[in-house]
mmCIF file of N, CA and C in Angstrom:
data_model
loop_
_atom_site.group_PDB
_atom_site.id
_atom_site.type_symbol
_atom_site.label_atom_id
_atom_site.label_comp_id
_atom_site.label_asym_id
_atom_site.label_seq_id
_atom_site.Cartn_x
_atom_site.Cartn_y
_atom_site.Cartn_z
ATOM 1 N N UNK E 1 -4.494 13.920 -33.553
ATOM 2 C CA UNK E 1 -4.243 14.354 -34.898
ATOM 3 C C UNK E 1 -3.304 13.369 -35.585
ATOM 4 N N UNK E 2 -2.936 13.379 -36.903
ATOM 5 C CA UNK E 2 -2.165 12.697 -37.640
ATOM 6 C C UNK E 2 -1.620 13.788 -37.996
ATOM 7 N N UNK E 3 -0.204 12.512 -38.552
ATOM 8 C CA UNK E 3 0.628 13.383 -39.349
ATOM 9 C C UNK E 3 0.522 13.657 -40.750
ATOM 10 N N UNK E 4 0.892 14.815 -41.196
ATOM 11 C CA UNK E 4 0.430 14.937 -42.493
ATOM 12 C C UNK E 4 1.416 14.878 -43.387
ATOM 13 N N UNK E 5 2.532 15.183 -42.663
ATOM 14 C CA UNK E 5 3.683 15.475 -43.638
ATOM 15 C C UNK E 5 5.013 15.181 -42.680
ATOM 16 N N UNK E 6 5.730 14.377 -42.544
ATOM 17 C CA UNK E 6 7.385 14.593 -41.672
ATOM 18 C C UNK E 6 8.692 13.879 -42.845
ATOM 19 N N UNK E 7 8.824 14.728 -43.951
ATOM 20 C CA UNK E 7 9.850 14.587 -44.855
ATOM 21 C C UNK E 7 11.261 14.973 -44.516
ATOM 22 N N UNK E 8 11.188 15.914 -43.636
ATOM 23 C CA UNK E 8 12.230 16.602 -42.715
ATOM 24 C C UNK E 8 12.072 15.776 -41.471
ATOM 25 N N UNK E 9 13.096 15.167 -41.195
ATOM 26 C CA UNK E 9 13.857 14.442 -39.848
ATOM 27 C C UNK E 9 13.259 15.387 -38.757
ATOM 28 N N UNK E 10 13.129 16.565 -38.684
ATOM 29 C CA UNK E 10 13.062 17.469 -37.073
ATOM 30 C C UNK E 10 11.805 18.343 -37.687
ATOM 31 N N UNK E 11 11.255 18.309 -38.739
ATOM 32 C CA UNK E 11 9.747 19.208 -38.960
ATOM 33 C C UNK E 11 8.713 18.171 -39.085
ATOM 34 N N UNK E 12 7.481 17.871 -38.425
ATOM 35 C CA UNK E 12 6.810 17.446 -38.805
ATOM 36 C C UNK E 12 5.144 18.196 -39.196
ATOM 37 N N UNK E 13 4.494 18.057 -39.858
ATOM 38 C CA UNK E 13 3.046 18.988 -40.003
ATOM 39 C C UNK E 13 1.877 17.587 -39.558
ATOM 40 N N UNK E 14 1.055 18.253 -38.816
ATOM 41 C CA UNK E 14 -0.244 17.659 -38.356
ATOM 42 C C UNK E 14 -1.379 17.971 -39.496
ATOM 43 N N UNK E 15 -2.803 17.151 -39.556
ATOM 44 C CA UNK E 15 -3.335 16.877 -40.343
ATOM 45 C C UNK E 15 -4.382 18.003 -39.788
ATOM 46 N N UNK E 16 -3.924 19.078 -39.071
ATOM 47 C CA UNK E 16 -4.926 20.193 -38.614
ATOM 48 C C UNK E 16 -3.875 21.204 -39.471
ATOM 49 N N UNK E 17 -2.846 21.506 -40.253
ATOM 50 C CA UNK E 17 -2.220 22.557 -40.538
ATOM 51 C C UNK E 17 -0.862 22.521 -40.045
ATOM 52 N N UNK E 18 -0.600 22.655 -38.585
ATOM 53 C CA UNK E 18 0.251 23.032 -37.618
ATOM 54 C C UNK E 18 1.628 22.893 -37.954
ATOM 55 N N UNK E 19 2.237 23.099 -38.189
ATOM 56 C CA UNK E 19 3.988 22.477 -38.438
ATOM 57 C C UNK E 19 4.889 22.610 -36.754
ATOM 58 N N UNK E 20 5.430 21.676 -36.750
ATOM 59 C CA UNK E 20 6.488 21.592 -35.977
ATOM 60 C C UNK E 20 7.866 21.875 -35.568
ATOM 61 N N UNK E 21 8.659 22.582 -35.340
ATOM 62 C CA UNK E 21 9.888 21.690 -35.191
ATOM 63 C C UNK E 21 10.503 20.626 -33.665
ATOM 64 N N UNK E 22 10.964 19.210 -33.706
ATOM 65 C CA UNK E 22 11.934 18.482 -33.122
ATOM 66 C C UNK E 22 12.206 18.633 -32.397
ATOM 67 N N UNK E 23 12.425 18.955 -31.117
ATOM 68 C CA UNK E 23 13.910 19.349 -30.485
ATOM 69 C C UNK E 23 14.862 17.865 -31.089
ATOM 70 N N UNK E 24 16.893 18.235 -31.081
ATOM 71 C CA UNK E 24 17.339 17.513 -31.758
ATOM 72 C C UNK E 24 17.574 16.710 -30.858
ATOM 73 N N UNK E 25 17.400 16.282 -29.295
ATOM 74 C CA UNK E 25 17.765 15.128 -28.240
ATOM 75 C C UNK E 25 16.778 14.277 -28.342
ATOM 76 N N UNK E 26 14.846 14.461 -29.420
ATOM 77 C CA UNK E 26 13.874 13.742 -29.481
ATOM 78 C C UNK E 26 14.325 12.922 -30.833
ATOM 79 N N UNK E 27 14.748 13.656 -32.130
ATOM 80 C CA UNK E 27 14.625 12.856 -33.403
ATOM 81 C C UNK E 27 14.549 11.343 -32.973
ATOM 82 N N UNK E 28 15.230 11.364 -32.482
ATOM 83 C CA UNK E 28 14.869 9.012 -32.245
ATOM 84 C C UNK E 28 13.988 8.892 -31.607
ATOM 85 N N UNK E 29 13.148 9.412 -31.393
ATOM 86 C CA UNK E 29 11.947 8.930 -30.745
ATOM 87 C C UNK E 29 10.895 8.920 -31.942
ATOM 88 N N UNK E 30 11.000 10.044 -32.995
ATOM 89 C CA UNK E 30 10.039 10.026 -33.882
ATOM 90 C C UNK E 30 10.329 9.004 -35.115
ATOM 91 N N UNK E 31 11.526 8.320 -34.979
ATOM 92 C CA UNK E 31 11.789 7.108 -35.879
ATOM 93 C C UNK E 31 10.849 5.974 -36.449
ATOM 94 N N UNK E 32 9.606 5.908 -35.658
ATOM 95 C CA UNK E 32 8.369 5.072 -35.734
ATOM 96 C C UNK E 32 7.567 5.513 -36.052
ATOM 97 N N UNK E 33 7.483 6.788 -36.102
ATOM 98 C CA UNK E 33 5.953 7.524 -36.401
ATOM 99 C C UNK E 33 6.177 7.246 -38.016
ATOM 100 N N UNK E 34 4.241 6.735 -38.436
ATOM 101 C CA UNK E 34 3.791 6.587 -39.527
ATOM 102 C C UNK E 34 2.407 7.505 -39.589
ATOM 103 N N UNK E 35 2.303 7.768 -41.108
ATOM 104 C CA UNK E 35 1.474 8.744 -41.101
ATOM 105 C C UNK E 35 0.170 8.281 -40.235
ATOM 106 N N UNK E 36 -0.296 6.949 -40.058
ATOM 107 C CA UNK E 36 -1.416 7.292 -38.972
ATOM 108 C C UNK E 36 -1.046 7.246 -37.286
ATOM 109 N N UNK E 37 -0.303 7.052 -37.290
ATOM 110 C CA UNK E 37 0.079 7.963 -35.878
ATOM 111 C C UNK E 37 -0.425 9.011 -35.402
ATOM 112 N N UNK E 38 -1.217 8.656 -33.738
ATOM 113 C CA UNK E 38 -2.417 9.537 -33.397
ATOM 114 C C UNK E 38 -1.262 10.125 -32.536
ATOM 115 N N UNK E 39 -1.407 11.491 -32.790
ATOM 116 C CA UNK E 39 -0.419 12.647 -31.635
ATOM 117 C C UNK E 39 -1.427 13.134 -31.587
ATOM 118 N N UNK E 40 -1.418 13.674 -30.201
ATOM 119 C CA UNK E 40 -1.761 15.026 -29.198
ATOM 120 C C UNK E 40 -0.893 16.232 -29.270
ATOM 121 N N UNK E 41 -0.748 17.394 -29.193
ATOM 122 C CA UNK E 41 -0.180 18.759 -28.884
ATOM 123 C C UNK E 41 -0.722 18.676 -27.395
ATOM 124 N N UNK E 42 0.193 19.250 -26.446
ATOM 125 C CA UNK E 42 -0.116 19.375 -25.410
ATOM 126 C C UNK E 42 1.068 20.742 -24.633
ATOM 127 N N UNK E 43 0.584 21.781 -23.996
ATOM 128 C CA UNK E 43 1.521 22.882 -23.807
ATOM 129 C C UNK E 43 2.579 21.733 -22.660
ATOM 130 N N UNK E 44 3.821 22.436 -22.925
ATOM 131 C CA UNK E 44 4.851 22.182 -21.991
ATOM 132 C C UNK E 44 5.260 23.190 -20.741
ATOM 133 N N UNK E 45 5.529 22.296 -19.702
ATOM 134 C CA UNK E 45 5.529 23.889 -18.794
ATOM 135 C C UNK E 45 7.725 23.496 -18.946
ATOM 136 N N UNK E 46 8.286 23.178 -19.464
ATOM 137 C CA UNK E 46 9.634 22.832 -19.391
ATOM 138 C C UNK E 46 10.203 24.176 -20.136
ATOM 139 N N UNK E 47 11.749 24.479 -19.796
ATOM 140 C CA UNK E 47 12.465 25.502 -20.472
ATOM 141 C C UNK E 47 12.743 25.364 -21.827
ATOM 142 N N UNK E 48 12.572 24.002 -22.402
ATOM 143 C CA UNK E 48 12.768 24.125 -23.376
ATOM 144 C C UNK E 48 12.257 23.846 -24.899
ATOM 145 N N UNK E 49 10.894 23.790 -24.582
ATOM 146 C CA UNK E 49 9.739 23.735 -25.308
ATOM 147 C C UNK E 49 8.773 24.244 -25.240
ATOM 148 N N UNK E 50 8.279 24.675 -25.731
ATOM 149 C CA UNK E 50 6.279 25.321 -25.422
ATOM 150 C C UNK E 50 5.499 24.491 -25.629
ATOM 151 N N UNK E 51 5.729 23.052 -26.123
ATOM 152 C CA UNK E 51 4.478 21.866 -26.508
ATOM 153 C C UNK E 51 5.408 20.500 -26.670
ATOM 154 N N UNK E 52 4.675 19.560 -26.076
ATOM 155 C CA UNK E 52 4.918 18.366 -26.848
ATOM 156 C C UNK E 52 4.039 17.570 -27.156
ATOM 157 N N UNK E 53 4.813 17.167 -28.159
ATOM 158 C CA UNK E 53 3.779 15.984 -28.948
ATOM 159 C C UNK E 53 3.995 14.538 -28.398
ATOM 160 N N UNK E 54 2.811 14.045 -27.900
ATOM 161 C CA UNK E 54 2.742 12.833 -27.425
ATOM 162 C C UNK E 54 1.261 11.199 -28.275
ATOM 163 N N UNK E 55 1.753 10.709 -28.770
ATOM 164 C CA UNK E 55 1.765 9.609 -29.169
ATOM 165 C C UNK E 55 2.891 8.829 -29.842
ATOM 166 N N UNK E 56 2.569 7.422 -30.238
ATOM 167 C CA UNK E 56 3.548 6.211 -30.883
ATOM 168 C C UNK E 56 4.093 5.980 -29.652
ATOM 169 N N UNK E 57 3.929 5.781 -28.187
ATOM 170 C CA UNK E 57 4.477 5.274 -27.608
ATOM 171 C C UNK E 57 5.654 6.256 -27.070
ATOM 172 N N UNK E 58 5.598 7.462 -27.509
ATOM 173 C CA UNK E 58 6.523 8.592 -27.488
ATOM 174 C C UNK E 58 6.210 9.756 -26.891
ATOM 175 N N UNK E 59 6.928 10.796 -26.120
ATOM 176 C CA UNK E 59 6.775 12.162 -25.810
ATOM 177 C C UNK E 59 8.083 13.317 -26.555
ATOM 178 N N UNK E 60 7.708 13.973 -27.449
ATOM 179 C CA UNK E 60 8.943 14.594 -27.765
ATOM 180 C C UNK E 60 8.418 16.150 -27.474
ATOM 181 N N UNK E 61 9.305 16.763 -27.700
ATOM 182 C CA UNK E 61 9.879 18.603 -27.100
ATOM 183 C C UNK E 61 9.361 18.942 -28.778
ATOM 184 N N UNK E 62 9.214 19.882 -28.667
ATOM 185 C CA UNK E 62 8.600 20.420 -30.191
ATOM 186 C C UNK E 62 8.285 22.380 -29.745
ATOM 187 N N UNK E 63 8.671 22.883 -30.861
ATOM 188 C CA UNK E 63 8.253 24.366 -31.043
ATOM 189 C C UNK E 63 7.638 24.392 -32.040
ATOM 190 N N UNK E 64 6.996 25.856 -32.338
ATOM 191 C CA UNK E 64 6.243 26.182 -33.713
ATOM 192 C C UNK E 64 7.552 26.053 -34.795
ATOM 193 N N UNK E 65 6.926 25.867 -36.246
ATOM 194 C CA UNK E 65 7.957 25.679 -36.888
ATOM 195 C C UNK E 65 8.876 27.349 -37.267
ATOM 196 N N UNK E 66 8.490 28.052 -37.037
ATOM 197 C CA UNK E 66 8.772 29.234 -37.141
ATOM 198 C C UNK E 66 9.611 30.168 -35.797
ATOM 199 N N UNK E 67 9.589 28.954 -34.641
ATOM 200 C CA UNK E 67 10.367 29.832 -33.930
ATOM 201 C C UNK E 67 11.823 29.424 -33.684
ATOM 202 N N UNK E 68 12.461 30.081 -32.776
ATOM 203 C CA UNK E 68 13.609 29.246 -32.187
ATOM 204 C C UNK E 68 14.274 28.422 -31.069
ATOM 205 N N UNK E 69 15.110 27.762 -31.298
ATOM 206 C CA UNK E 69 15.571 26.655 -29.754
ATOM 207 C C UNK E 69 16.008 27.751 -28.794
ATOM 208 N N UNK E 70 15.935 27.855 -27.809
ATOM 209 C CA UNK E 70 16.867 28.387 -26.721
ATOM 210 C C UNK E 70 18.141 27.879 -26.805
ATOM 211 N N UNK E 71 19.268 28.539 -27.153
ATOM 212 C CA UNK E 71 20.507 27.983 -27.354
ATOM 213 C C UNK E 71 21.119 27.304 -25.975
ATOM 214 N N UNK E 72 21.140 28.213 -25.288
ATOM 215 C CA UNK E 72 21.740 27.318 -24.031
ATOM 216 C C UNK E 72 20.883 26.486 -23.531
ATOM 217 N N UNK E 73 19.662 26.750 -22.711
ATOM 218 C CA UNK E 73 19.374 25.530 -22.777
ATOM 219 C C UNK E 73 18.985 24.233 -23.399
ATOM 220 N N UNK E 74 19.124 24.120 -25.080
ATOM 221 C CA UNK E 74 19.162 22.898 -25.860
ATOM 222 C C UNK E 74 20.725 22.551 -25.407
ATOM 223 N N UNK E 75 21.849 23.333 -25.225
ATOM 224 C CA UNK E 75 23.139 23.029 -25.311
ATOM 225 C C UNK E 75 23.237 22.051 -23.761
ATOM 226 N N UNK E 76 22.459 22.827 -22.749
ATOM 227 C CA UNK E 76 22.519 22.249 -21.576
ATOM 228 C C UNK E 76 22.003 20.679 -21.727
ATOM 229 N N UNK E 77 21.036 20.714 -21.993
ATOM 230 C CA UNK E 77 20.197 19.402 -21.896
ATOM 231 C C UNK E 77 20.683 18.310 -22.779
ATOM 232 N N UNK E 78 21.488 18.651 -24.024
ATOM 233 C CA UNK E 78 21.968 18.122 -24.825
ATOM 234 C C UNK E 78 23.675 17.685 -24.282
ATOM 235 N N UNK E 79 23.987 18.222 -23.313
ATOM 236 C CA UNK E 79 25.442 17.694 -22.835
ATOM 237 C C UNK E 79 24.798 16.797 -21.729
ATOM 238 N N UNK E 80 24.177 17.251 -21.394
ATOM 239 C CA UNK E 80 23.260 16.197 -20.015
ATOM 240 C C UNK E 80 22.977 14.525 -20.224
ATOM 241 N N UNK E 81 22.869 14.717 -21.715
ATOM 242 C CA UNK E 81 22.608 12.800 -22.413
ATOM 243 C C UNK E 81 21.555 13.025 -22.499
#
């Protein structure tokens, strides 16, 4: 899929509908993505995502845009580096 829309740093929307959010330990990874940037959705089996999006040379953590981070574990993984 392409991107359709990433005006927001940590939301991005796919060219199927879908909206995203980031996790905030990925934002630098999505620093390269241009709108033709081919991503995949792919389920995550990790605690702290349900999907990631993988193309640009990149794998990032991503939720629906409508849900929420797990607080502790973003806090965990995020003191981790």
């Amino acid at each position: 899929m392409k991107i359709k829309s990433h005006s927001e740093s940590h939301i991005v929307e796919l060219d199927d509908g879908s909206q995203w959010q980031i996790f905030p330990g990925d934002l630098d990874l999505t620093l390269n993505w241009k709108p033709e940037t081919d991503l995949t959705v792919l389920p995550s089996d990790d605690e702290i995502s349900s999907h990631m999006l993988v193309g640009g040379g990149s794998k990032v953590h991503v939720i629906a845009v409508d849900e929420s981070w797990p607080v502790r574990e973003v806090r965990s993984v995020l003191k981790e580096g």
